[in-house]
Coordinates of C-alpha atoms in Angstrom, one line a residue:
M700 CA 4.1 19.3 -18.6
S701 CA 3.2 22.9 -19.1
I702 CA -0.3 24.0 -20.2
S703 CA 1.1 26.0 -23.1
D704 CA 2.3 22.9 -24.8
R705 CA -1.3 21.9 -25.5
Q706 CA -3.1 25.1 -26.1
P707 CA -5.5 25.5 -29.0
L708 CA -3.9 26.8 -32.2
D709 CA -4.6 30.4 -33.2
G710 CA -7.7 30.6 -31.1
F711 CA -9.4 27.7 -32.8
S712 CA -10.5 24.4 -31.4
H713 CA -7.4 22.5 -32.6
V714 CA -4.9 20.9 -30.3
K715 CA -1.8 18.7 -30.8
G716 CA -0.3 16.5 -28.1
R717 CA 3.3 16.6 -26.9
R718 CA 5.8 14.6 -28.9
D719 CA 8.9 14.8 -26.7
A720 CA 8.2 11.3 -25.3
P721 CA 8.7 8.8 -28.1
L722 CA 6.2 6.2 -29.2
I723 CA 7.0 2.6 -28.2
E724 CA 7.7 0.7 -31.4
L725 CA 7.3 -2.8 -30.0
T726 CA 4.8 -5.6 -30.4
I727 CA 3.0 -6.8 -27.4
P728 CA 5.2 -9.9 -26.9
A729 CA 8.3 -7.8 -27.3
L730 CA 7.0 -5.4 -24.7
L731 CA 6.2 -8.2 -22.2
A732 CA 9.7 -9.7 -22.8
Q733 CA 11.3 -6.3 -22.0
T734 CA 9.2 -6.0 -18.8
V735 CA 10.1 -9.5 -17.7
A736 CA 13.8 -8.8 -18.3
T737 CA 13.6 -5.7 -16.0
H738 CA 10.9 -6.7 -13.5
G739 CA 10.8 -10.5 -13.7
D740 CA 10.7 -11.0 -9.9
R741 CA 8.1 -8.3 -9.3
P742 CA 4.4 -9.2 -8.8
A743 CA 2.5 -9.2 -12.1
A744 CA -1.0 -10.4 -11.4
V745 CA -3.2 -11.4 -8.5
F746 CA -6.6 -13.0 -9.1
C747 CA -8.3 -12.8 -5.7
E748 CA -11.2 -15.2 -6.4
Q749 CA -9.0 -17.8 -8.1
G750 CA -6.2 -17.7 -5.6
I751 CA -3.6 -17.0 -8.3
R752 CA -0.4 -15.0 -7.8
W753 CA 2.2 -14.6 -10.6
S754 CA 5.4 -12.8 -10.8
Y755 CA 6.2 -11.3 -14.2
A756 CA 8.5 -14.3 -14.9
D757 CA 5.8 -16.8 -13.8
F758 CA 3.2 -14.9 -15.9
A759 CA 5.3 -14.9 -19.0
A760 CA 6.0 -18.7 -18.6
E761 CA 2.2 -19.4 -18.4
V762 CA 1.6 -17.2 -21.5
D763 CA 4.2 -19.2 -23.4
R764 CA 2.7 -22.5 -22.4
L765 CA -0.7 -21.3 -23.8
A766 CA 0.8 -19.8 -26.9
A767 CA 2.7 -23.1 -27.7
A768 CA -0.6 -25.0 -27.1
L769 CA -2.4 -22.7 -29.6
V770 CA 0.3 -23.4 -32.2
R771 CA 0.0 -27.1 -31.6
L772 CA -3.8 -26.8 -32.1
G773 CA -3.1 -25.3 -35.5
F774 CA -3.5 -21.6 -34.9
V775 CA -1.4 -19.3 -37.0
K776 CA -0.8 -15.6 -37.4
N777 CA -4.0 -13.6 -38.2
D778 CA -6.4 -16.4 -37.2
R779 CA -9.2 -15.0 -35.1
I780 CA -9.6 -16.5 -31.6
G781 CA -12.6 -15.3 -29.5
I782 CA -12.6 -14.9 -25.8
W783 CA -16.0 -15.1 -24.0
S784 CA -15.5 -14.8 -20.3
P785 CA -15.6 -12.5 -17.3
N786 CA -12.4 -11.4 -15.6
R787 CA -10.4 -14.6 -15.1
A788 CA -6.8 -15.5 -15.2
E789 CA -7.4 -17.5 -18.4
W790 CA -8.6 -14.2 -20.1
L791 CA -5.3 -12.5 -19.3
L792 CA -3.3 -15.5 -20.5
T793 CA -5.3 -15.6 -23.7
Q794 CA -4.8 -11.9 -24.3
F795 CA -1.0 -12.2 -24.3
A796 CA -0.7 -15.8 -25.7
T797 CA -2.7 -14.8 -28.9
A798 CA -0.4 -11.8 -29.3
R799 CA 2.6 -14.0 -28.9
I800 CA 1.7 -15.9 -32.0
G801 CA 0.1 -13.1 -33.9
A802 CA -3.4 -14.5 -33.7
I803 CA -6.1 -11.8 -33.4
L804 CA -8.0 -11.7 -30.1
V805 CA -11.7 -11.1 -30.5
N806 CA -13.4 -9.7 -27.4
I807 CA -16.9 -11.0 -26.8
N808 CA -19.0 -9.4 -24.2
P809 CA -19.7 -11.9 -21.4
A810 CA -23.3 -10.6 -21.3
Y811 CA -23.9 -11.6 -24.9
R812 CA -26.8 -14.0 -25.6
P813 CA -27.0 -16.5 -28.6
F814 CA -28.3 -13.8 -31.0
E815 CA -25.3 -11.6 -30.4
L816 CA -22.7 -14.4 -30.1
E817 CA -23.6 -15.9 -33.4
Y818 CA -23.3 -12.6 -35.1
A819 CA -19.9 -11.8 -33.5
L820 CA -18.3 -15.2 -34.2
N821 CA -19.4 -15.2 -37.9
K822 CA -18.7 -11.5 -38.6
V823 CA -14.9 -12.0 -38.1
S824 CA -14.8 -15.7 -38.9
C825 CA -13.6 -16.9 -35.6
K826 CA -11.6 -20.1 -35.9
G827 CA -11.3 -20.7 -32.2
L828 CA -13.2 -19.7 -29.0
I829 CA -12.0 -19.8 -25.4
T830 CA -14.9 -19.7 -23.1
A831 CA -15.9 -19.7 -19.5
T832 CA -18.5 -22.4 -18.7
A833 CA -20.9 -20.0 -16.9
F834 CA -21.2 -16.6 -15.4
K835 CA -24.1 -15.4 -13.2
A836 CA -27.3 -16.3 -15.2
S837 CA -25.4 -17.1 -18.4
N838 CA -24.7 -20.8 -19.1
Y839 CA -22.2 -20.4 -22.0
I840 CA -22.0 -24.1 -22.8
E841 CA -25.8 -24.4 -23.2
M842 CA -25.8 -21.4 -25.4
L843 CA -23.0 -22.7 -27.6
Q844 CA -24.8 -26.1 -27.8
S845 CA -28.0 -24.3 -28.9
L846 CA -26.1 -22.6 -31.7
A847 CA -24.0 -25.6 -32.6
P848 CA -25.8 -28.9 -31.6
E849 CA -23.1 -30.6 -33.7
L850 CA -20.8 -30.1 -30.7
I851 CA -22.3 -33.1 -28.9
K852 CA -20.8 -35.5 -31.4
A853 CA -17.8 -33.4 -32.6
T854 CA -14.2 -34.3 -32.2
P855 CA -12.5 -31.5 -30.2
G856 CA -10.8 -29.2 -32.7
A857 CA -12.8 -30.4 -35.7
L858 CA -16.2 -28.9 -35.2
E859 CA -18.4 -28.7 -38.3
A860 CA -21.4 -26.5 -37.4
A861 CA -24.0 -25.2 -39.9
R862 CA -24.6 -21.9 -38.1
L863 CA -21.0 -21.3 -37.1
P864 CA -19.1 -22.5 -40.2
H865 CA -15.7 -21.0 -39.4
L866 CA -15.5 -22.2 -35.8
K867 CA -13.4 -25.3 -35.3
T868 CA -11.8 -25.3 -31.9
L869 CA -13.5 -24.6 -28.6
V870 CA -11.8 -24.5 -25.2
A871 CA -13.7 -24.5 -22.0
M872 CA -12.1 -22.9 -18.9
G873 CA -11.5 -25.3 -16.1
D874 CA -10.5 -29.0 -15.8
A875 CA -13.6 -30.6 -17.3
A876 CA -14.0 -30.8 -21.1
P877 CA -17.7 -30.5 -22.3
A878 CA -18.6 -32.6 -25.4
G879 CA -16.7 -31.5 -28.5
M880 CA -14.4 -29.1 -26.6
F881 CA -11.0 -29.1 -25.0
S882 CA -10.6 -28.1 -21.4
F883 CA -8.2 -25.2 -20.6
A884 CA -6.2 -27.4 -18.3
E885 CA -5.9 -30.0 -21.1
I886 CA -4.5 -27.6 -23.6
M887 CA -2.1 -26.1 -21.1
Q888 CA -0.6 -29.5 -20.8
M889 CA 0.1 -29.4 -24.6
G890 CA 2.3 -26.4 -24.3
D891 CA 5.4 -27.8 -22.7
D892 CA 7.6 -27.3 -25.8
T893 CA 7.8 -23.6 -26.3
S894 CA 10.9 -23.7 -28.6
M895 CA 9.1 -22.5 -31.7
L896 CA 7.6 -19.3 -30.2
D897 CA 10.5 -16.9 -30.7
A898 CA 10.6 -17.7 -34.4
V899 CA 6.9 -17.1 -34.7
T900 CA 7.1 -13.9 -32.8
A901 CA 9.9 -12.7 -35.0
T902 CA 7.5 -12.6 -37.9
L903 CA 5.2 -10.1 -36.2
D904 CA 5.0 -6.4 -37.0
R905 CA 3.9 -3.7 -34.6
N906 CA 1.4 -2.5 -37.2
D907 CA -0.3 -5.9 -37.4
P908 CA -3.9 -6.0 -36.2
I909 CA -4.0 -8.0 -32.9
N910 CA -7.4 -7.2 -31.3
I911 CA -11.0 -6.8 -32.5
Q912 CA -13.5 -5.1 -30.3
F913 CA -17.1 -4.8 -31.3
T914 CA -18.5 -1.3 -31.4
S915 CA -21.3 0.3 -33.3
G916 CA -22.8 3.5 -34.6
T917 CA -26.5 4.3 -34.6
T918 CA -27.0 2.3 -37.8
G919 CA -26.4 -1.3 -38.6
Q920 CA -25.0 -4.2 -36.7
P921 CA -21.9 -3.9 -34.4
K922 CA -18.6 -3.4 -36.2
G923 CA -15.3 -5.0 -35.4
A924 CA -12.8 -2.3 -34.6
C925 CA -9.3 -3.6 -35.6
L926 CA -6.6 -2.4 -33.2
T927 CA -2.9 -3.0 -33.8
H928 CA 0.0 -3.7 -31.4
R929 CA 1.1 -0.1 -31.9
N930 CA -2.3 1.3 -31.2
I931 CA -2.8 -0.3 -27.8
V932 CA 0.7 -0.6 -26.6
N933 CA 1.1 3.2 -26.8
N934 CA -2.3 4.1 -25.5
A935 CA -1.7 1.8 -22.5
H936 CA 1.7 3.5 -22.0
F937 CA 0.4 7.1 -22.1
V938 CA -2.7 6.4 -20.0
T939 CA -0.6 5.0 -17.2
A940 CA 2.1 7.6 -17.6
A941 CA -0.6 10.3 -17.0
M942 CA -1.4 8.5 -13.7
E943 CA 2.4 8.5 -12.9
L944 CA 2.2 4.7 -12.5
T945 CA 5.5 2.9 -11.8
Q946 CA 6.6 -0.7 -11.0
A947 CA 5.9 0.1 -7.4
D948 CA 2.2 0.5 -8.0
R949 CA -0.6 -2.1 -7.6
L950 CA -3.6 -1.4 -9.8
C951 CA -7.0 -2.8 -8.8
I952 CA -9.0 -3.7 -12.0
P953 CA -12.7 -4.3 -11.4
V954 CA -13.7 -3.1 -14.9
P955 CA -14.2 -5.8 -17.6
F956 CA -11.3 -7.1 -19.6
Y957 CA -13.4 -7.2 -22.8
H958 CA -13.4 -3.4 -22.8
C959 CA -10.4 -1.3 -23.7
F960 CA -10.7 0.0 -20.1
G961 CA -9.8 -3.4 -18.7
M962 CA -7.4 -4.9 -21.3
V963 CA -5.6 -1.8 -22.6
M964 CA -5.7 0.8 -19.9
G965 CA -5.6 -1.9 -17.2
T966 CA -3.6 -5.1 -17.9
L967 CA -1.5 -3.8 -20.8
G968 CA -1.0 -0.5 -19.0
C969 CA 0.5 -2.4 -16.1
V970 CA 2.8 -4.3 -18.3
T971 CA 4.2 -1.1 -19.8
K972 CA 5.3 -0.1 -16.3
G973 CA 6.0 -3.4 -14.5
A974 CA 3.1 -2.6 -12.1
A975 CA 1.0 -5.3 -10.5
M976 CA -2.6 -6.1 -11.7
V977 CA -5.0 -7.0 -8.9
V978 CA -8.3 -8.5 -10.1
P979 CA -10.8 -8.6 -7.3
S980 CA -13.6 -10.8 -8.9
E981 CA -15.0 -12.2 -12.1
G982 CA -17.6 -9.4 -12.3
F983 CA -17.8 -6.2 -10.4
E984 CA -18.8 -6.5 -6.8
P985 CA -18.2 -3.4 -4.7
A986 CA -17.4 -5.2 -1.4
K987 CA -14.9 -7.5 -3.2
T988 CA -13.3 -4.6 -4.9
L989 CA -12.6 -2.7 -1.7
R990 CA -11.5 -5.9 0.0
A991 CA -8.9 -6.4 -2.7
V992 CA -7.8 -2.8 -2.4
S993 CA -7.5 -3.2 1.3
D994 CA -5.9 -6.6 1.5
E995 CA -3.5 -6.1 -1.5
K996 CA -2.6 -2.5 -0.6
C997 CA -3.6 -1.2 -4.0
T998 CA -2.3 2.2 -4.9
A999 CA -4.6 2.7 -7.9
L1000 CA -8.2 1.8 -8.8
F1001 CA -10.2 1.9 -12.0
G1002 CA -13.9 2.3 -12.4
V1003 CA -16.9 3.9 -14.1
P1004 CA -18.8 6.4 -11.9
T1005 CA -21.5 3.9 -10.9
M1006 CA -18.8 1.6 -9.5
F1007 CA -17.4 4.3 -7.3
V1008 CA -21.0 5.2 -6.2
A1009 CA -21.6 1.6 -5.2
E1010 CA -18.3 1.4 -3.3
L1011 CA -18.9 4.6 -1.4
A1012 CA -22.4 3.4 -0.5
L1013 CA -21.3 0.2 1.2
P1014 CA -22.5 0.1 4.8
D1015 CA -19.1 -1.0 6.1
F1016 CA -17.2 1.4 3.8
D1017 CA -15.2 2.7 6.8
T1018 CA -13.8 -0.7 7.7
Y1019 CA -11.7 -1.0 4.5
D1020 CA -8.1 0.2 4.5
L1021 CA -7.9 2.6 1.5
S1022 CA -4.8 4.4 2.9
H1023 CA -2.5 3.2 0.1
L1024 CA -4.7 4.5 -2.7
R1025 CA -3.3 7.4 -4.6
T1026 CA -4.5 7.5 -8.2
G1027 CA -6.8 5.8 -10.7
I1028 CA -9.2 6.5 -13.6
M1029 CA -12.8 7.3 -13.6
A1030 CA -14.2 7.0 -17.2
G1031 CA -16.9 5.4 -19.3
S1032 CA -19.6 7.9 -18.6
P1033 CA -19.9 11.5 -17.2
C1034 CA -18.9 11.7 -13.6
P1035 CA -21.2 13.5 -11.1
I1036 CA -19.2 16.2 -9.4
Q1037 CA -20.0 15.1 -5.9
V1038 CA -18.9 11.6 -6.7
M1039 CA -15.5 12.9 -7.8
K1040 CA -15.1 14.9 -4.6
D1041 CA -16.1 11.9 -2.5
V1042 CA -13.6 9.7 -4.3
Q1043 CA -10.8 12.2 -3.7
S1044 CA -11.6 12.8 -0.1
K1045 CA -13.1 9.5 1.2
M1046 CA -11.1 7.0 -0.9
N1047 CA -7.8 8.8 -0.6
M1048 CA -7.6 9.1 -4.4
S1049 CA -6.3 12.7 -4.5
Q1050 CA -4.7 12.0 -7.9
V1051 CA -7.6 10.3 -9.6
T1052 CA -7.8 11.2 -13.3
I1053 CA -10.6 11.4 -15.8
A1054 CA -10.2 10.0 -19.3
Y1055 CA -12.2 10.2 -22.5
G1056 CA -12.0 8.3 -25.7
M1057 CA -13.6 5.6 -27.8
T1058 CA -12.8 2.0 -28.8
E1059 CA -11.8 3.1 -32.3
T1060 CA -9.1 5.3 -30.8
S1061 CA -7.5 2.6 -28.6
P1062 CA -9.3 4.2 -26.6
V1063 CA -8.0 7.4 -24.8
S1064 CA -7.6 10.8 -26.5
F1065 CA -8.0 13.2 -23.5
Q1066 CA -7.0 12.7 -19.9
S1067 CA -6.5 14.8 -16.8
N1068 CA -3.1 14.7 -15.1
V1069 CA -2.5 14.0 -11.4
D1070 CA -1.4 17.5 -10.8
D1071 CA -4.2 19.3 -12.7
P1072 CA -6.1 21.7 -10.5
V1073 CA -9.1 20.0 -8.8
D1074 CA -11.6 22.2 -10.5
R1075 CA -10.3 21.1 -13.9
R1076 CA -10.6 17.5 -12.9
V1077 CA -14.2 17.8 -12.0
S1078 CA -15.3 20.0 -15.0
S1079 CA -13.4 18.5 -18.0
V1080 CA -11.9 15.3 -19.4
G1081 CA -8.5 16.8 -19.3
R1082 CA -6.1 17.7 -22.2
I1083 CA -4.9 16.0 -25.3
H1084 CA -2.7 12.9 -25.1
P1085 CA 0.8 12.8 -26.5
H1086 CA 1.1 12.1 -30.2
V1087 CA -2.6 12.7 -30.7
E1088 CA -4.3 15.6 -32.6
V1089 CA -7.8 16.7 -32.1
K1090 CA -10.0 19.4 -33.7
I1091 CA -13.6 20.3 -33.0
V1092 CA -15.4 21.2 -36.2
G1093 CA -18.6 22.9 -37.1
E1094 CA -21.0 21.8 -39.8
D1095 CA -18.7 23.2 -42.5
G1096 CA -15.9 20.9 -41.3
T1097 CA -13.6 23.7 -40.1
P1098 CA -12.4 24.1 -36.5
T1099 CA -14.7 26.1 -34.3
P1100 CA -13.5 29.1 -32.3
V1101 CA -12.4 28.2 -28.8
G1102 CA -15.4 27.6 -26.5
K1103 CA -17.8 26.8 -29.3
Q1104 CA -19.3 23.4 -29.6
G1105 CA -18.7 21.1 -32.6
E1106 CA -18.0 17.5 -33.5
L1107 CA -14.7 16.1 -32.0
M1108 CA -12.4 14.6 -34.6
T1109 CA -9.1 12.9 -33.8
R1110 CA -6.0 11.5 -35.6
G1111 CA -2.7 10.0 -34.8
Y1112 CA -1.2 6.6 -33.8
S1113 CA -4.3 5.7 -31.8
V1114 CA -6.8 5.6 -34.6
M1115 CA -7.8 2.0 -35.4
Q1116 CA -6.7 0.3 -38.6
S1117 CA -10.2 -0.3 -39.9
Y1118 CA -13.6 -1.9 -39.2
W1119 CA -13.2 -5.6 -40.0
D1120 CA -14.3 -6.3 -43.6
E1121 CA -16.2 -3.0 -43.7
P1122 CA -14.3 -0.7 -46.1
D1123 CA -17.2 1.6 -46.8
L1124 CA -18.0 2.1 -43.1
T1125 CA -14.3 2.6 -42.4
A1126 CA -14.1 5.3 -45.0
Q1127 CA -17.2 7.0 -43.5
S1128 CA -15.5 7.1 -40.1
I1129 CA -11.9 7.8 -41.1
D1130 CA -11.5 10.4 -43.8
A1131 CA -8.8 10.6 -46.4
D1132 CA -6.6 12.8 -44.1
G1133 CA -6.8 10.2 -41.3
W1134 CA -9.3 12.0 -39.1
M1135 CA -11.6 9.8 -37.0
H1136 CA -15.1 11.3 -36.9
T1137 CA -16.2 10.5 -33.3
G1138 CA -19.8 11.7 -33.4
D1139 CA -19.3 13.3 -30.0
L1140 CA -20.0 17.0 -29.4
A1141 CA -17.4 18.9 -27.4
T1142 CA -15.8 22.2 -26.6
L1143 CA -12.2 23.2 -25.9
D1144 CA -11.2 26.1 -23.6
T1145 CA -8.2 28.5 -24.0
E1146 CA -5.9 26.2 -22.1
G1147 CA -6.8 23.1 -24.1
Y1148 CA -9.1 21.4 -21.6
C1149 CA -11.9 19.5 -23.3
N1150 CA -15.5 19.2 -22.2
I1151 CA -17.8 16.5 -23.8
T1152 CA -21.2 18.2 -24.3
G1153 CA -23.2 15.5 -26.0
R1154 CA -23.4 13.1 -28.9
V1155 CA -24.1 13.6 -32.5
K1156 CA -25.1 9.9 -32.6
D1157 CA -27.8 8.5 -30.4
M1158 CA -25.6 6.1 -28.4
I1159 CA -26.8 5.4 -24.9
C1160 CA -24.2 5.1 -22.1
R1161 CA -25.6 2.9 -19.3
G1162 CA -23.2 2.7 -16.4
G1163 CA -20.2 2.5 -18.8
E1164 CA -21.9 0.1 -21.2
N1165 CA -22.4 1.6 -24.7
I1166 CA -25.8 0.8 -26.1
Y1167 CA -26.6 1.4 -29.7
P1168 CA -30.3 2.0 -30.4
R1169 CA -30.2 0.7 -33.9
E1170 CA -29.0 -2.7 -32.8
I1171 CA -31.9 -3.1 -30.4
E1172 CA -34.3 -1.7 -32.9
E1173 CA -33.3 -4.3 -35.5
F1174 CA -33.7 -7.0 -33.0
L1175 CA -37.2 -5.8 -32.0
Y1176 CA -38.2 -5.7 -35.7
T1177 CA -38.0 -9.5 -35.7
H1178 CA -41.0 -9.5 -33.3
K1179 CA -44.0 -10.7 -35.3
S1180 CA -46.3 -7.9 -34.1
V1181 CA -44.0 -4.9 -34.2
S1182 CA -44.5 -2.3 -36.9
E1183 CA -42.2 0.6 -35.9
V1184 CA -39.6 0.9 -33.1
Q1185 CA -37.5 3.7 -31.7
V1186 CA -35.0 3.3 -28.9
F1187 CA -33.5 6.2 -27.0
G1188 CA -31.9 7.1 -23.7
L1189 CA -33.3 8.6 -20.5
P1190 CA -31.4 10.2 -17.7
D1191 CA -30.9 8.0 -14.6
D1192 CA -29.4 8.7 -11.2
K1193 CA -27.8 5.3 -10.9
Y1194 CA -26.6 4.4 -14.4
G1195 CA -26.3 7.8 -16.0
E1196 CA -28.7 6.7 -18.8
I1197 CA -31.2 3.8 -19.3
T1198 CA -33.0 2.7 -22.4
C1199 CA -36.6 3.4 -23.4
V1200 CA -38.4 2.1 -26.4
W1201 CA -41.5 3.3 -28.2
V1202 CA -43.3 0.7 -30.3
T1203 CA -46.2 0.7 -32.7
A1204 CA -48.1 -2.6 -33.5
K1205 CA -48.9 -4.0 -36.9
A1206 CA -52.4 -3.6 -38.1
G1207 CA -54.7 -6.0 -36.3
Q1208 CA -52.1 -6.8 -33.7
T1209 CA -51.8 -5.9 -30.1
I1210 CA -48.7 -5.7 -28.0
D1211 CA -48.2 -5.5 -24.2
P1212 CA -45.1 -3.7 -22.8
D1213 CA -44.2 -6.9 -20.9
D1214 CA -44.3 -8.8 -24.2
I1215 CA -41.5 -6.6 -25.5
K1216 CA -39.3 -7.1 -22.4
D1217 CA -39.9 -10.8 -22.3
F1218 CA -39.0 -11.0 -26.0
C1219 CA -35.7 -9.4 -25.2
K1220 CA -34.8 -11.4 -22.1
G1221 CA -32.3 -14.2 -22.9
Q1222 CA -31.8 -13.0 -26.5
I1223 CA -29.9 -9.8 -26.0
A1224 CA -27.6 -8.7 -23.2
H1225 CA -29.5 -7.8 -20.0
Y1226 CA -28.3 -4.2 -20.0
K1227 CA -29.8 -3.6 -23.4
V1228 CA -33.3 -4.8 -22.3
P1229 CA -35.4 -1.6 -22.3
A1230 CA -36.2 -0.2 -18.8
H1231 CA -39.3 1.5 -20.1
V1232 CA -41.6 0.4 -22.9
R1233 CA -44.5 2.4 -24.4
I1234 CA -46.9 1.2 -27.0
K1235 CA -47.9 4.1 -29.3
D1236 CA -50.4 4.6 -32.2
S1237 CA -47.7 6.5 -34.1
L1238 CA -44.2 7.9 -33.6
P1239 CA -43.2 11.6 -34.1
M1240 CA -41.5 12.0 -37.5
T1241 CA -40.2 14.9 -39.5
V1242 CA -41.8 15.7 -42.9
T1243 CA -39.1 13.6 -44.5
G1244 CA -39.9 10.6 -42.3
K1245 CA -37.0 10.8 -39.9
P1246 CA -37.8 9.9 -36.3
Q1247 CA -37.7 12.7 -33.8
K1248 CA -36.2 11.0 -30.8
F1249 CA -35.8 14.3 -28.9
I1250 CA -39.6 14.7 -28.8
M1251 CA -40.0 11.1 -27.4
R1252 CA -37.3 11.7 -24.9
D1253 CA -38.7 15.0 -23.7
E1254 CA -42.2 13.5 -23.3
M1255 CA -40.8 10.6 -21.2
I1256 CA -38.7 12.9 -19.0
K1257 CA -41.9 14.9 -18.3
E1258 CA -44.0 11.7 -17.8
L1259 CA -41.5 10.2 -15.4
G1260 CA -40.6 13.4 -13.6
L1261 CA -36.9 13.0 -14.5
S1262 CA -34.2 15.6 -14.3
V1263 CA -30.8 15.9 -15.9
Q1264 CA -28.1 15.6 -13.3
E1265 CA -25.1 18.0 -13.2
T1266 CA -22.1 16.1 -14.3
A1267 CA -18.3 16.7 -14.5

């Protein structure tokens, strides 16, 4: 693919992706059926911790059993089914079984606590939830029982809960069924008759919404980004095509399934090529990841920079056989240049690529190619994806000259359908001409390589996890003694960024920093709990009353002696 095909137009920051490779006009179940017909005997999935190995034919049969069970339980097209779990085989089956019947999969972060879970389930009116029983410090069953005490006496499939009025059917992974729930093993036994599935699948359209992922701006609660079959099938295809992935490859996926990184670029990406998915563990553990790469002879590996840093730092790093590794993706947050060089040289990933995007664009818009010069792969996020168009605009909304910073806007097949039940917010993000306003600051060079330079919004990116200050602020405002709150990011060597909060107390009240942290723990996800808390008499504001987070950030950087790390 020549550089000239993706050069900026007329010296301005406006690029269009190649269109010689056609879009895939298939639904997810049609894509899987095509892959099974071609690669049915090839390995599809390996779950190292669960001891599961499926060929593509085996995998498709398990998907159909679950899909038939969901039909028997009363689920129909467009019903929302939540999945709340770390990386398990049941998650993968649910991803493809819901697509088989046209139900909309709702990704729920496994780190969510009751406050966030209740919001997510109610926001999109989830009718069903498939859940792990526990993960690390999270006891999912206890949290669900705290939100819906009616579960204890409920008939499975007929929950009537005051705080979760839409939720009727809960399925717990494993063989045992908690009170008011089905077990996953139990419903798999309900799916022996799959004869109705092809008729159901025939009613689906590639432009139907099939996945909701929660994302957020700097204002308001999280929004449900609605992604269609066409959105994610094609992004999965082009992401893995840029890696030159084929049916002979084995991709190690330690990144979470609930993100686009895991379920679109990872699992669905493998299905587009007939490649094998290797899942090392439920949650990321560096030693288990490299053990899986070594034992399973993986040729590709995904990760955010902090994952690669942890892998490289293992005391026994040299004992793992990484000789089969060739390619992969490093994404989720800026990559330190030395980390990229170490991954290429020490992990044998000479063809590792960098990718950039956002959930609302399915997710990738820019990606480096395996044959891009090394200096380009450590200093940019690559060039525009096929069938995607991007412009970088100034404050007047027109494209900036090449090399000048502006806001990145994108349009094409990858732009989400909408935010669920949020027409006004959708219109604010996607304009009348189909441009998605990303809120990210960027530049384009003369050859079309993109460099992300900052964010218009205040989003914090902690080790690949997007943290939205307003969401934490709104939660902290529920504290009885809090008057004003501002949350912002600070540079961090390990995570890229961490959260800091400045708080003022109500008149006559006193607050201790530990009180704020204790108030957060167990109520919001652990990665959102502020690393630094400062109690202030007042917060810096403009004359119009807008908070000046840059002043707060600069003061904390000085106080803590922090420095901003050079990044790729």
